[in-house]
Amino acid sequence: MALMTLEEKIGQMTLFTTDWGSTGPTIREGYEEDIRKGNCGALFNSHTVAFTRHLQEIAVKESRLHIPLIFGYDVIHGYKTIFPVPLAESCSWDLAAMENTAAIAAKEAAAAGLHWTFAPMVDISREPRWGRVMEGGGEDTYLGSLIAEARVKGFQGANFDHADRVMACIKHFAGYGAPIAGRDYNTVDMTERTFRDIYLPTYIAGVKAGAMTIMTSFNELDGVPSSGNKWLLEDVLRKENGFHGFIVTDYTSINEMVNHGYSKDDAQAGEQAANAGVDMDMQGAVYQRFLKNSVEAGRVPMQKIDDAVRRILTAKFELGLFKDPYRFCNVQREKETVFSAAHQQAAKDMAHKSIVLLKNENNLLPLTNKKTIALIGPLAADGSQLIGPWSGAGEGDKCVSMLTAFQERAKKGEFTLLHANGTDISGTDKKGFGEALEKAKQSDVIIAVVGESKEMSGEAAARADLGLPGVQQALVEELVATGKPVVVVLMNGRPLVIPWIAEHANAIVETWWTGTQGGPAIADILFGDYNPSAKLTMTFPRSMGQIPIFYNQKNTGRPYDPNSKWNTRYLDEPNTPQYPFGYGLSYTTFAYDSLVITIQQKASASTPRPPSKGEEFSVTDTVHASIKITNTGKRAGEEIVQLYVRDLVGSVTRPVKELKGFKKIKLEPGASQTVVFNITADQLRFYSADMTFKAEPGDFWIMVGPDSERLQKKQIRLVE
Ligand code: NOJ
């Protein structure tokens, strides 16, 4: 650093994108010059060994100090092998599996010359209108925090010794998942208590798991845009939570502080960002254009610049780039690793775990003894949709569609397959209905594959109506009217509002976007080669007017009573969701015995309390909540057993339930297992009236069940 000029330091704080879109690996001429002059220390949207090596050579051979570049990319749910979208993966509640897919994504990305992924997105969201919920882990803070940790570990691994991992980037800090009215980029406004209890913990879980970088969000929080928010970045993130890595902005979010009305011009925005602790400017070129002047005029202390550069160079050292700037550039490895057969298998495994069975009237599924199957709908044949949004270098035409998977099975002669699109995803043309109905009538079962196009979710993809787009519902209605059994297979990136389908379809399978191996994985579920076990991590509303709807709401002074006018309710809709958080079916059934609570006193307690105190426990005790689960069906299956807690009286009001634990167990038919949850006072902490984070003595409900609604409860008391 002692050798660096101020311009070169600011260069390290500057991140630019290449122009690699549909046109292949290209970069603006000016940017190559920036690399040569040391005015740009990192690039994104630059991948493949050939391209990154070319760019790295410019930095290493032609810049004065030969400092290597970092290459970043949005490797969100896979690089070339595409896994289910993160919201889908979260429904597996399988942390090891999510860590594994992140590790594979990292392995492919690193083999393609990348050092850094802009993932995981850990924004908690209760807003299905917001298109980016597909990128996150759902609505719950506890589960979301564990997922954040798993994904960071998966991407980063223990170290970069083998150059087969990439730096993680926790995003979008902070509160980006709570835009007013669900519109992307919109204002976020919440109390500090809600922020700390619900929204902050997932980011911090990622930080504690060792994430080397974090990205500021586009939104404002309490009137201050994140990229200029000193309280958020320095006090909360660095001082309170010990984050040592570097902070990058989101795309031009420093510049956008002018539109927010927080900065009078780009120059001032740059000063506010640097003084707030932003280390790297993504694409805005604000630091590049103005920061030198601001430092020389004394408006940004040199110390801020040095701190930022030290953090960024430290990351480059940790990646091993100063030892060998080309260590991620091995053509042979790239060929062997990217889209390998083993990774296809992993993609299929994860897809199996992510698919949620929402309805299965009269055990219509799995499909057995069906002689003729009609596969209908705009998403059956179009495999390119399966990769979903934010699919890195994924190629739609490499996905295996449902139609292809069904054709493979039909070849074995077990059934005759009929297929028709019926309509397209969002158009109004019903011309194809005739053919679709014709085929439907000849079949023994109709599979209707409907949902969103991948462009309808992701960034800048908020929707005000979450029904099926176009005339897809009309198509399903006509299919149902044939009187044949109808299985609706949904492909989408968010909870949809589908009350008619929920009532009239005989079976419903939520597949989200299942990735490269989506078609075969969905077919495995439908034909019963895999028994579904996933459970929803976001609530499905009955109607748009219920949004935001989430399981961990407050009780209010007039709790819901459908029969009383003067309680919190709608006149025209129940308060209850279509499908609650934690819900999902299996092809087998599970019986839950009675919940048993026991208290284990701390062994070293000087005066052990007599057992007669039964359900009272102290801060040093552990409460065991145990429950015996039996597989009462005819096939092996997995069950996600969930633990919720309610703090009945607090110095501030508490939610009616909060997820505090879960276990995924596998049981053979007839087999039983006792699941035990350990609960300590630490898990009952929250931001109390004086904003201290603590558990308050008093009564709690311990609730266990298969989802957030069907719960058994027992009351216990925390004593001083
Ligand atoms: C904007 C998105 O909000 C962010 O998530 C992404 O990482 C960057 N663009 C870079 O592509």
XYZ file of C-alpha atoms and ligand atoms in Angstrom:
731
model
C 0.000 0.000 0.000
C 2.924 2.282 0.649
C 3.734 2.099 -3.042
C 0.266 3.075 -4.165
C -0.864 6.480 -5.350
C -4.254 7.788 -4.231
C -5.622 7.078 -7.742
C -4.397 3.496 -7.568
C -6.022 3.061 -4.184
C -9.308 4.370 -5.513
C -8.842 2.009 -8.468
C -8.960 -0.923 -6.062
C -12.258 0.451 -4.768
C -13.762 0.393 -8.248
C -15.727 -2.510 -9.738
C -16.939 -2.546 -13.349
C -18.997 -4.956 -15.389
C -17.883 -6.351 -18.699
C -20.349 -6.190 -21.571
C -20.798 -9.921 -21.702
C -24.420 -10.455 -22.560
C -25.726 -12.333 -25.524
C -22.830 -11.080 -27.608
C -20.067 -13.034 -25.856
C -17.066 -11.907 -23.871
C -16.536 -8.223 -24.554
C -15.470 -5.268 -22.483
C -15.657 -1.553 -23.152
C -12.389 -0.263 -24.443
C -12.237 2.352 -21.762
C -12.346 -0.338 -19.073
C -9.312 -2.129 -20.491
C -7.525 1.181 -20.214
C -8.767 1.520 -16.635
C -7.269 -1.873 -15.785
C -3.983 -0.896 -17.394
C -3.823 2.326 -15.401
C -4.731 0.604 -12.150
C -8.082 2.417 -12.055
C -10.190 -0.712 -11.696
C -9.457 -3.479 -9.221
C -12.298 -5.881 -9.871
C -14.663 -6.903 -12.668
C -17.949 -8.737 -12.824
C -19.849 -10.577 -15.531
C -16.464 -11.835 -16.673
C -16.092 -15.582 -16.645
C -14.545 -18.550 -18.494
C -10.854 -19.217 -18.211
C -10.097 -17.704 -21.599
C -11.749 -14.356 -20.857
C -10.597 -13.953 -17.272
C -7.029 -14.894 -18.165
C -7.021 -12.281 -20.910
C -8.211 -9.590 -18.496
C -5.932 -10.754 -15.695
C -2.951 -10.516 -18.012
C -3.718 -6.868 -18.662
C -3.788 -6.158 -14.912
C -0.756 -8.220 -14.016
C 1.477 -7.491 -16.972
C 0.505 -3.988 -17.949
C -0.443 -2.099 -14.774
C 2.261 -0.321 -12.774
C 1.885 -2.350 -9.579
C 0.757 -5.632 -11.217
C -2.109 -6.054 -8.762
C -4.405 -8.908 -9.880
C -8.110 -8.397 -10.499
C -10.972 -10.096 -8.682
C -13.645 -11.558 -10.979
C -17.228 -11.635 -9.671
C -20.502 -12.981 -11.031
C -24.049 -13.669 -9.907
C -23.696 -17.399 -9.283
C -26.972 -17.614 -7.407
C -28.142 -21.196 -7.887
C -25.447 -22.628 -10.066
C -22.901 -21.552 -12.641
C -23.619 -23.804 -15.636
C -25.271 -26.685 -13.812
C -28.371 -24.952 -12.533
C -29.957 -26.066 -9.279
C -33.486 -25.231 -8.170
C -33.978 -21.548 -7.369
C -32.976 -20.741 -3.767
C -36.579 -20.412 -2.561
C -37.212 -23.922 -3.877
C -34.083 -25.286 -2.210
C -35.139 -23.692 1.057
C -38.281 -25.847 0.986
C -36.045 -28.889 1.433
C -35.107 -27.606 4.910
C -31.978 -29.637 4.177
C -29.021 -27.502 5.182
C -26.355 -30.014 4.152
C -27.930 -30.300 0.704
C -27.985 -26.511 0.306
C -24.365 -26.293 1.401
C -23.550 -28.949 -1.165
C -25.227 -27.187 -4.102
C -23.476 -23.941 -3.142
C -20.177 -25.830 -3.045
C -20.789 -27.303 -6.488
C -21.800 -23.902 -7.848
C -18.557 -22.519 -6.398
C -16.536 -25.352 -7.867
C -17.865 -24.747 -11.364
C -17.517 -20.970 -11.010
C -13.946 -21.212 -9.719
C -13.089 -23.593 -12.558
C -14.392 -20.944 -14.961
C -12.001 -18.313 -13.602
C -14.265 -16.712 -11.004
C -13.289 -15.655 -7.480
C -16.458 -14.175 -6.141
C -20.190 -14.787 -6.221
C -22.822 -12.188 -5.412
C -24.654 -14.663 -3.233
C -26.247 -15.735 -1.002
C -29.182 -13.363 -0.990
C -30.501 -13.627 2.542
C -33.225 -10.966 2.475
C -36.153 -12.094 4.583
C -39.364 -11.345 2.744
C -43.042 -11.503 3.530
C -43.857 -10.008 0.152
C -44.745 -12.428 -2.649
C -45.381 -9.494 -4.969
C -41.651 -8.799 -4.773
C -39.991 -10.720 -7.617
C -36.828 -11.469 -5.741
C -38.296 -13.816 -3.170
C -37.178 -16.629 -5.506
C -33.584 -15.779 -4.619
C -33.957 -16.086 -0.877
C -34.733 -18.563 1.863
C -38.332 -17.558 2.527
C -40.114 -15.626 5.246
C -38.626 -17.041 8.427
C -35.655 -15.585 10.257
C -34.570 -18.723 12.090
C -34.561 -20.975 9.035
C -33.206 -18.141 6.875
C -30.251 -17.680 9.217
C -29.329 -21.351 9.060
C -29.598 -21.274 5.280
C -27.406 -18.165 5.125
C -24.763 -19.984 7.123
C -24.983 -23.146 5.014
C -24.707 -21.262 1.743
C -21.750 -19.156 2.864
C -19.941 -22.302 3.972
C -20.772 -23.982 0.693
C -19.482 -21.162 -1.474
C -16.366 -20.391 0.527
C -15.380 -23.720 2.056
C -12.647 -23.658 4.662
C -10.048 -21.914 2.481
C -8.941 -21.333 -1.083
C -6.104 -23.877 -1.013
C -7.459 -25.687 -4.049
C -8.872 -22.650 -5.851
C -12.193 -24.475 -6.008
C -14.295 -22.125 -3.889
C -15.325 -18.497 -4.314
C -15.866 -15.613 -1.936
C -19.467 -15.256 -0.797
C -21.271 -11.918 -0.736
C -24.150 -11.527 1.692
C -26.843 -9.362 0.136
C -28.689 -7.024 0.120
C -27.781 -5.214 3.301
C -30.270 -4.348 4.619
C -34.003 -4.876 4.629
C -34.304 -5.052 0.822
C -36.963 -7.771 1.117
C -39.503 -5.427 2.698
C -40.283 -2.854 -0.015
C -43.584 -1.060 0.492
C -46.288 -2.684 -1.683
C -43.798 -5.293 -2.899
C -42.381 -3.048 -5.633
C -38.705 -3.646 -6.268
C -36.384 -0.833 -5.147
C -39.188 0.809 -3.161
C -38.878 2.464 0.241
C -38.410 0.277 3.300
C -39.708 1.544 6.614
C -39.870 -0.444 9.825
C -39.133 -0.091 13.508
C -35.617 -0.811 14.693
C -37.052 -3.632 16.793
C -38.625 -5.346 13.781
C -35.414 -4.778 11.874
C -33.312 -6.377 14.575
C -35.712 -9.212 15.402
C -36.800 -10.225 11.906
C -34.606 -8.792 9.146
C -31.087 -8.339 10.511
C -30.270 -11.843 11.836
C -29.904 -13.569 8.445
C -27.211 -11.130 7.322
C -25.407 -11.509 10.614
C -25.615 -15.291 10.372
C -23.835 -14.995 7.019
C -21.220 -12.720 8.550
C -20.619 -15.085 11.464
C -20.256 -17.948 8.995
C -17.297 -16.035 7.576
C -18.669 -14.302 4.466
C -15.793 -12.237 3.118
C -17.965 -9.593 1.497
C -21.376 -7.989 1.835
C -23.449 -5.922 -0.606
C -25.422 -2.813 0.303
C -29.050 -2.719 -0.814
C -30.784 -0.260 -3.130
C -33.385 0.764 -0.569
C -33.440 3.325 2.169
C -34.001 2.355 5.772
C -35.457 4.943 8.127
C -34.789 7.613 5.523
C -31.164 6.751 4.790
C -30.137 4.790 1.667
C -28.018 1.789 2.609
C -24.967 2.880 0.615
C -24.761 6.047 2.717
C -25.861 4.549 6.000
C -23.060 4.867 8.518
C -25.145 3.492 11.374
C -25.900 0.370 9.368
C -22.434 -0.231 7.959
C -20.121 0.926 10.707
C -22.109 0.605 13.892
C -24.336 -2.391 13.277
C -22.248 -4.376 10.810
C -18.658 -3.692 11.783
C -18.721 -2.636 15.439
C -21.611 -4.677 16.815
C -21.129 -7.722 14.648
C -17.431 -7.720 13.869
C -17.553 -7.837 10.080
C -13.993 -7.634 8.744
C -14.494 -8.192 5.042
C -15.199 -5.594 2.391
C -18.483 -3.878 1.589
C -19.511 -3.511 -2.047
C -22.492 -1.500 -3.237
C -25.228 -2.812 -5.444
C -25.212 -1.646 -9.061
C -24.886 2.189 -9.180
C -26.522 2.480 -5.778
C -24.157 5.297 -4.773
C -25.317 7.349 -7.761
C -28.942 6.542 -6.880
C -28.614 8.386 -3.582
C -29.155 11.524 -5.681
C -32.575 10.256 -6.798
C -33.362 9.202 -3.248
C -32.902 12.841 -2.322
C -30.065 12.065 0.071
C -27.208 13.563 -1.959
C -27.173 16.701 -4.071
C -24.903 15.168 -6.720
C -22.709 12.155 -7.445
C -19.695 13.753 -5.791
C -21.514 14.217 -2.509
C -22.985 10.714 -2.797
C -19.460 9.318 -3.125
C -18.345 11.151 -0.002
C -21.349 9.934 1.950
C -20.714 6.358 0.817
C -17.002 6.428 1.615
C -17.610 8.033 4.988
C -20.329 5.501 5.748
C -17.802 2.722 5.151
C -18.520 1.493 1.617
C -15.317 -0.065 0.301
C -16.170 -0.772 -3.319
C -18.354 1.069 -5.830
C -20.165 -1.266 -8.220
C -20.410 0.202 -11.699
C -21.250 3.748 -10.622
C -17.738 5.151 -11.259
C -18.460 7.682 -8.533
C -15.337 6.871 -6.555
C -13.318 6.883 -9.745
C -14.555 10.304 -10.785
C -14.796 12.176 -7.500
C -13.128 10.512 -4.540
C -9.623 11.850 -5.126
C -10.915 15.392 -5.036
C -12.972 14.672 -1.914
C -9.934 13.271 -0.111
C -7.721 16.154 -1.155
C -10.358 18.640 0.010
C -10.456 16.893 3.394
C -14.050 15.740 3.072
C -13.105 12.053 3.184
C -10.256 11.079 5.542
C -7.343 9.206 3.960
C -7.849 6.604 6.679
C -11.169 5.601 5.083
C -9.439 4.950 1.786
C -6.631 2.978 3.402
C -9.071 0.862 5.394
C -11.035 0.018 2.254
C -7.967 -0.803 0.186
C -6.495 -2.928 2.959
C -9.691 -4.970 3.109
C -9.829 -5.467 -0.644
C -6.156 -6.381 -0.964
C -6.507 -8.761 1.978
C -9.211 -10.601 0.041
C -6.877 -10.836 -2.950
C -4.157 -12.252 -0.711
C -6.547 -14.758 0.817
C -7.628 -15.882 -2.625
C -3.949 -16.530 -3.335
C -3.915 -14.152 -6.284
C -0.686 -12.443 -5.278
C 1.043 -15.818 -5.335
C -0.475 -16.840 -8.624
C -2.961 -14.550 -10.347
C -3.919 -17.349 -12.757
C -4.599 -20.051 -10.203
C -8.300 -20.078 -11.105
C -7.437 -20.270 -14.813
C -6.984 -23.925 -15.710
C -8.562 -24.845 -19.033
C -8.396 -28.573 -18.386
C -10.097 -28.239 -15.029
C -12.755 -25.985 -16.519
C -13.553 -28.653 -19.138
C -13.773 -31.461 -16.609
C -15.686 -29.603 -13.917
C -18.276 -27.410 -15.559
C -21.581 -29.234 -16.192
C -20.100 -32.603 -15.247
C -22.285 -35.701 -15.072
C -21.871 -35.795 -11.285
C -23.205 -32.258 -11.057
C -26.261 -33.190 -13.131
C -27.001 -35.924 -10.635
C -26.620 -33.438 -7.764
C -29.015 -31.053 -9.525
C -31.572 -33.818 -9.837
C -31.165 -34.824 -6.181
C -31.716 -31.248 -5.050
C -34.753 -30.871 -7.307
C -36.298 -33.964 -5.703
C -35.851 -32.433 -2.272
C -37.296 -29.049 -3.300
C -40.651 -30.035 -4.795
C -43.670 -29.495 -2.534
C -46.788 -31.648 -2.783
C -49.647 -29.266 -1.949
C -52.692 -31.401 -2.598
C -53.295 -35.068 -3.352
C -56.997 -35.913 -3.322
C -57.722 -39.633 -3.047
C -54.034 -40.363 -3.520
C -54.210 -39.529 -7.205
C -50.427 -39.322 -7.073
C -48.175 -41.122 -7.629
C -49.385 -42.038 -11.094
C -49.868 -45.758 -11.356
C -51.773 -47.829 -13.856
C -52.603 -44.891 -16.070
C -52.764 -46.066 -19.646
C -52.948 -42.683 -21.307
C -51.493 -39.494 -19.877
C -52.169 -36.027 -21.292
C -49.374 -33.576 -20.617
C -50.852 -30.144 -21.233
C -49.738 -26.565 -20.688
C -47.199 -24.001 -21.829
C -44.477 -25.091 -19.409
C -44.424 -28.806 -20.189
C -42.249 -28.698 -23.283
C -40.348 -25.476 -22.733
C -37.340 -26.742 -20.814
C -35.603 -23.391 -21.096
C -37.883 -22.011 -18.374
C -36.598 -24.519 -15.836
C -33.389 -22.638 -15.111
C -35.410 -19.717 -13.731
C -34.033 -16.211 -13.220
C -30.476 -15.437 -12.088
C -29.196 -18.567 -13.729
C -25.561 -17.558 -14.196
C -24.040 -19.102 -17.295
C -26.839 -21.671 -17.373
C -28.236 -22.549 -20.776
C -31.949 -23.146 -21.104
C -31.509 -25.567 -23.974
C -29.434 -27.829 -21.738
C -32.362 -28.356 -19.374
C -34.336 -31.535 -19.630
C -38.017 -30.621 -19.967
C -40.945 -32.477 -18.465
C -42.040 -33.484 -21.950
C -38.662 -35.084 -22.652
C -38.692 -36.863 -19.306
C -42.214 -38.168 -19.944
C -41.314 -39.256 -23.474
C -38.390 -41.264 -22.083
C -40.750 -43.057 -19.739
C -43.431 -43.548 -22.397
C -40.850 -45.302 -24.575
C -40.785 -48.127 -22.060
C -44.365 -48.832 -23.064
C -45.966 -48.271 -19.673
C -48.330 -45.593 -20.951
C -49.261 -43.601 -24.008
C -48.332 -39.944 -23.883
C -50.384 -37.158 -25.432
C -49.092 -33.612 -25.392
C -50.349 -30.120 -26.196
C -49.338 -26.645 -25.066
C -52.919 -25.384 -24.986
C -51.763 -21.788 -24.737
C -48.629 -19.824 -23.992
C -47.618 -18.454 -20.623
C -48.950 -14.937 -20.761
C -50.881 -14.505 -24.007
C -54.650 -14.427 -24.396
C -54.852 -16.804 -27.330
C -57.170 -19.744 -26.683
C -56.773 -21.286 -30.113
C -54.800 -24.181 -28.686
C -57.478 -25.097 -26.154
C -59.312 -27.305 -28.658
C -56.373 -29.622 -29.277
C -55.524 -29.690 -25.586
C -59.063 -30.653 -24.611
C -59.248 -33.239 -27.334
C -56.160 -34.951 -25.955
C -57.285 -34.482 -22.380
C -60.521 -36.303 -23.111
C -58.650 -39.309 -24.475
C -56.530 -39.626 -21.340
C -56.874 -41.290 -17.954
C -55.183 -38.391 -16.189
C -54.310 -34.826 -17.138
C -51.094 -33.171 -16.028
C -51.446 -29.392 -16.431
C -48.069 -27.675 -16.326
C -48.668 -23.991 -15.696
C -47.087 -21.011 -13.978
C -44.920 -17.981 -14.571
C -42.251 -17.362 -17.158
C -38.831 -16.964 -15.635
C -38.852 -13.265 -16.548
C -41.781 -12.761 -14.157
C -39.596 -13.313 -11.101
C -36.197 -12.001 -10.103
C -34.981 -8.412 -10.098
C -37.356 -5.723 -11.343
C -40.138 -8.304 -11.591
C -42.755 -7.303 -9.064
C -46.301 -8.374 -9.873
C -49.542 -6.823 -8.656
C -51.598 -9.899 -9.528
C -50.277 -13.276 -8.452
C -52.773 -15.410 -10.305
C -51.684 -17.542 -13.243
C -50.719 -15.207 -16.088
C -52.605 -15.114 -19.387
C -55.378 -17.624 -19.951
C -53.715 -20.497 -18.137
C -56.355 -20.668 -15.436
C -59.090 -20.725 -18.064
C -57.278 -23.680 -19.621
C -57.108 -25.488 -16.283
C -60.809 -24.787 -15.707
C -61.674 -26.412 -19.014
C -59.430 -29.365 -18.271
C -61.150 -29.849 -14.915
C -64.526 -29.601 -16.664
C -63.676 -32.731 -18.697
C -64.227 -34.682 -15.488
C -60.850 -36.406 -15.820
C -58.521 -36.246 -12.823
C -56.235 -33.207 -13.075
C -52.785 -32.811 -11.559
C -51.594 -29.196 -11.638
C -47.815 -28.843 -11.777
C -46.770 -25.302 -10.915
C -43.568 -23.610 -12.074
C -43.058 -20.203 -10.526
C -40.763 -18.108 -8.378
C -43.063 -17.002 -5.582
C -46.236 -17.999 -3.768
C -49.121 -17.645 -6.219
C -52.725 -16.794 -5.465
C -54.631 -19.768 -6.878
C -57.793 -20.343 -4.804
C -59.793 -21.844 -7.700
C -57.080 -24.339 -8.508
C -56.582 -25.151 -4.838
C -60.239 -26.055 -4.655
C -60.771 -27.827 -7.966
C -57.558 -29.515 -9.067
C -57.254 -33.068 -7.747
C -53.560 -32.784 -7.052
C -51.119 -29.854 -6.969
C -47.355 -30.058 -7.116
C -45.303 -26.906 -6.521
C -42.041 -27.385 -8.413
C -40.799 -23.754 -8.505
C -38.006 -23.740 -11.065
C -36.129 -26.956 -10.620
C -33.028 -26.318 -12.738
C -31.130 -28.273 -15.335
C -32.556 -31.643 -14.337
C -36.018 -30.356 -13.543
C -38.019 -32.479 -15.977
C -36.728 -35.880 -14.834
C -36.930 -34.852 -11.167
C -40.567 -33.787 -11.507
C -41.363 -37.004 -13.381
C -39.737 -39.018 -10.566
C -42.082 -37.341 -8.100
C -45.199 -37.762 -10.232
C -44.515 -41.441 -10.881
C -43.556 -42.127 -7.290
C -39.863 -42.910 -7.757
C -39.231 -40.206 -5.199
C -41.523 -39.512 -2.273
C -41.898 -35.726 -1.851
C -40.869 -34.278 1.500
C -40.450 -30.517 0.959
C -42.419 -27.960 2.951
C -43.222 -24.345 2.129
C -40.997 -21.603 3.455
C -43.375 -18.848 2.372
C -47.079 -18.611 3.092
C -49.457 -18.964 0.126
C -52.231 -16.344 0.370
C -55.839 -16.970 -0.608
C -56.172 -13.533 -2.130
C -54.079 -10.513 -3.000
C -55.724 -8.461 -0.282
C -54.200 -10.659 2.425
C -50.651 -9.684 1.457
C -48.461 -9.341 3.449
C -49.427 -12.598 5.115
C -46.930 -14.575 7.205
C -47.104 -17.129 9.967
C -45.343 -15.263 12.776
C -47.813 -12.424 13.117
C -48.895 -10.719 16.346
C -52.087 -11.581 18.187
C -53.509 -7.991 18.325
C -56.008 -6.808 20.938
C -58.825 -8.340 18.926
C -57.502 -11.646 17.653
C -59.042 -13.272 14.610
C -62.532 -14.644 15.109
C -64.356 -15.445 11.885
C -67.705 -15.050 13.627
C -67.195 -11.685 15.219
C -67.376 -8.450 13.290
C -65.293 -6.473 15.754
C -62.159 -8.561 15.539
C -59.208 -8.318 13.157
C -60.532 -9.832 9.937
C -61.767 -9.261 6.414
C -65.449 -9.173 5.554
C -64.882 -11.088 2.374
C -62.044 -13.509 3.099
C -60.853 -15.636 6.005
C -57.549 -14.587 7.589
C -56.089 -18.023 7.091
C -53.692 -18.702 4.228
C -54.262 -21.051 1.335
C -51.205 -23.026 2.429
C -49.369 -22.148 5.615
C -45.660 -21.823 6.239
C -44.113 -25.220 6.863
C -46.804 -27.105 4.927
C -46.230 -29.950 2.485
C -47.517 -33.481 1.915
C -45.934 -36.859 1.357
C -47.100 -40.082 -0.304
C -47.069 -41.590 3.168
C -48.627 -40.341 6.395
C -47.118 -39.604 9.780
C -48.797 -39.834 13.165
C -47.621 -37.574 15.976
C -47.910 -38.929 19.545
C -48.395 -36.552 22.459
C -45.778 -33.926 23.079
C -43.753 -34.565 26.239
C -41.842 -31.843 28.068
C -39.059 -32.548 30.544
C -36.643 -30.149 32.187
C -33.003 -30.952 32.589
C -31.390 -28.906 35.283
C -27.844 -27.816 34.757
C -25.651 -30.499 36.367
C -23.540 -27.949 38.188
C -26.505 -26.053 39.661
C -25.706 -25.582 43.355
C -29.249 -26.159 44.593
C -31.013 -28.453 42.175
C -34.726 -27.730 42.129
C -37.008 -30.634 43.006
C -38.595 -32.311 39.990
C -42.024 -31.402 41.350
C -41.461 -27.970 39.942
C -42.103 -29.784 36.709
C -42.614 -27.336 33.975
C -40.644 -24.457 35.404
C -37.141 -23.885 34.148
C -34.367 -21.398 34.763
C -31.913 -19.746 32.416
C -29.363 -22.459 33.074
C -31.744 -25.368 32.391
C -32.562 -27.144 29.170
C -36.124 -27.965 28.196
C -36.561 -31.149 26.181
C -39.603 -31.310 23.948
C -39.976 -34.848 22.669
C -42.464 -36.399 20.380
C -42.775 -39.814 18.828
C -43.521 -39.871 15.112
C -44.708 -42.983 13.276
C -44.892 -43.612 9.562
C -48.462 -44.879 9.266
C -48.462 -45.243 5.490
C -47.235 -47.842 3.073
C -43.990 -46.366 1.897
C -40.813 -44.890 3.296
C -40.863 -41.152 3.627
C -39.259 -38.101 5.174
C -40.949 -35.726 7.567
C -39.862 -32.244 8.636
C -40.881 -31.982 12.282
C -41.178 -28.362 13.409
C -40.834 -26.647 16.774
C -42.457 -23.284 17.476
C -42.469 -21.130 20.586
C -44.764 -18.397 21.845
C -43.801 -15.968 24.560
C -47.187 -15.234 26.126
C -46.472 -11.932 27.855
C -43.548 -9.642 27.129
C -42.309 -6.152 27.839
C -43.229 -5.734 24.178
C -45.717 -7.966 22.354
C -44.413 -11.148 20.764
C -45.519 -13.164 17.698
C -48.142 -15.899 18.088
C -45.502 -18.410 17.095
C -41.882 -18.434 16.043
C -39.971 -21.307 14.502
C -37.177 -22.367 16.857
C -36.159 -25.766 15.584
C -36.839 -28.518 13.066
C -35.674 -32.035 12.316
C -35.985 -33.926 9.069
C -36.363 -37.627 9.705
C -36.723 -40.621 7.426
C -39.001 -43.486 8.419
C -39.737 -46.853 6.855
C -43.418 -47.870 6.803
C -44.556 -48.686 10.342
C -41.364 -47.360 11.903
C -41.283 -44.767 14.673
C -38.740 -42.287 15.944
C -38.758 -39.949 18.902
C -37.627 -36.473 17.973
C -36.182 -34.367 20.777
C -35.767 -30.609 20.688
C -33.579 -28.914 23.272
C -34.662 -25.431 24.258
C -32.678 -23.048 26.404
C -33.459 -19.515 27.513
C -30.964 -18.243 24.919
C -33.332 -19.266 22.162
C -36.110 -17.202 23.705
C -34.283 -13.891 23.496
C -35.639 -10.858 21.668
C -35.271 -7.079 21.750
C -37.206 -6.200 24.847
C -38.709 -2.803 25.744
C -35.355 -1.237 26.544
C -33.805 -2.762 23.390
C -31.692 -5.241 25.305
C -31.568 -8.679 23.739
C -32.733 -11.059 26.431
C -35.242 -13.716 27.458
C -37.904 -12.464 29.830
C -39.189 -14.706 32.630
C -42.780 -15.843 32.233
C -44.939 -18.335 30.392
C -44.204 -19.860 27.022
C -45.968 -22.273 24.734
C -43.858 -24.983 23.204
C -45.521 -26.195 20.025
C -44.584 -29.102 17.765
C -46.168 -30.326 14.565
C -45.915 -31.000 10.834
C -46.462 -27.361 9.810
C -47.080 -23.958 11.384
C -50.806 -24.630 11.921
C -51.281 -28.214 13.032
C -49.490 -27.870 16.349
C -49.677 -29.489 19.753
C -48.742 -27.244 22.632
C -47.517 -27.410 26.210
C -46.979 -24.491 28.538
C -43.755 -23.943 30.469
C -42.510 -21.136 32.675
C -39.132 -19.467 32.686
C -38.228 -18.404 36.229
C -35.561 -15.923 37.319
C -28.193 -5.824 -9.129
C -28.741 -6.825 -8.155
O -29.595 -6.192 -7.229
C -27.659 -7.583 -7.394
O -28.266 -8.588 -6.639
C -26.642 -8.130 -8.341
O -25.664 -8.854 -7.640
C -26.015 -6.993 -9.117
N -27.055 -6.293 -9.873
C -24.922 -7.455 -10.061
O -25.423 -8.186 -11.102
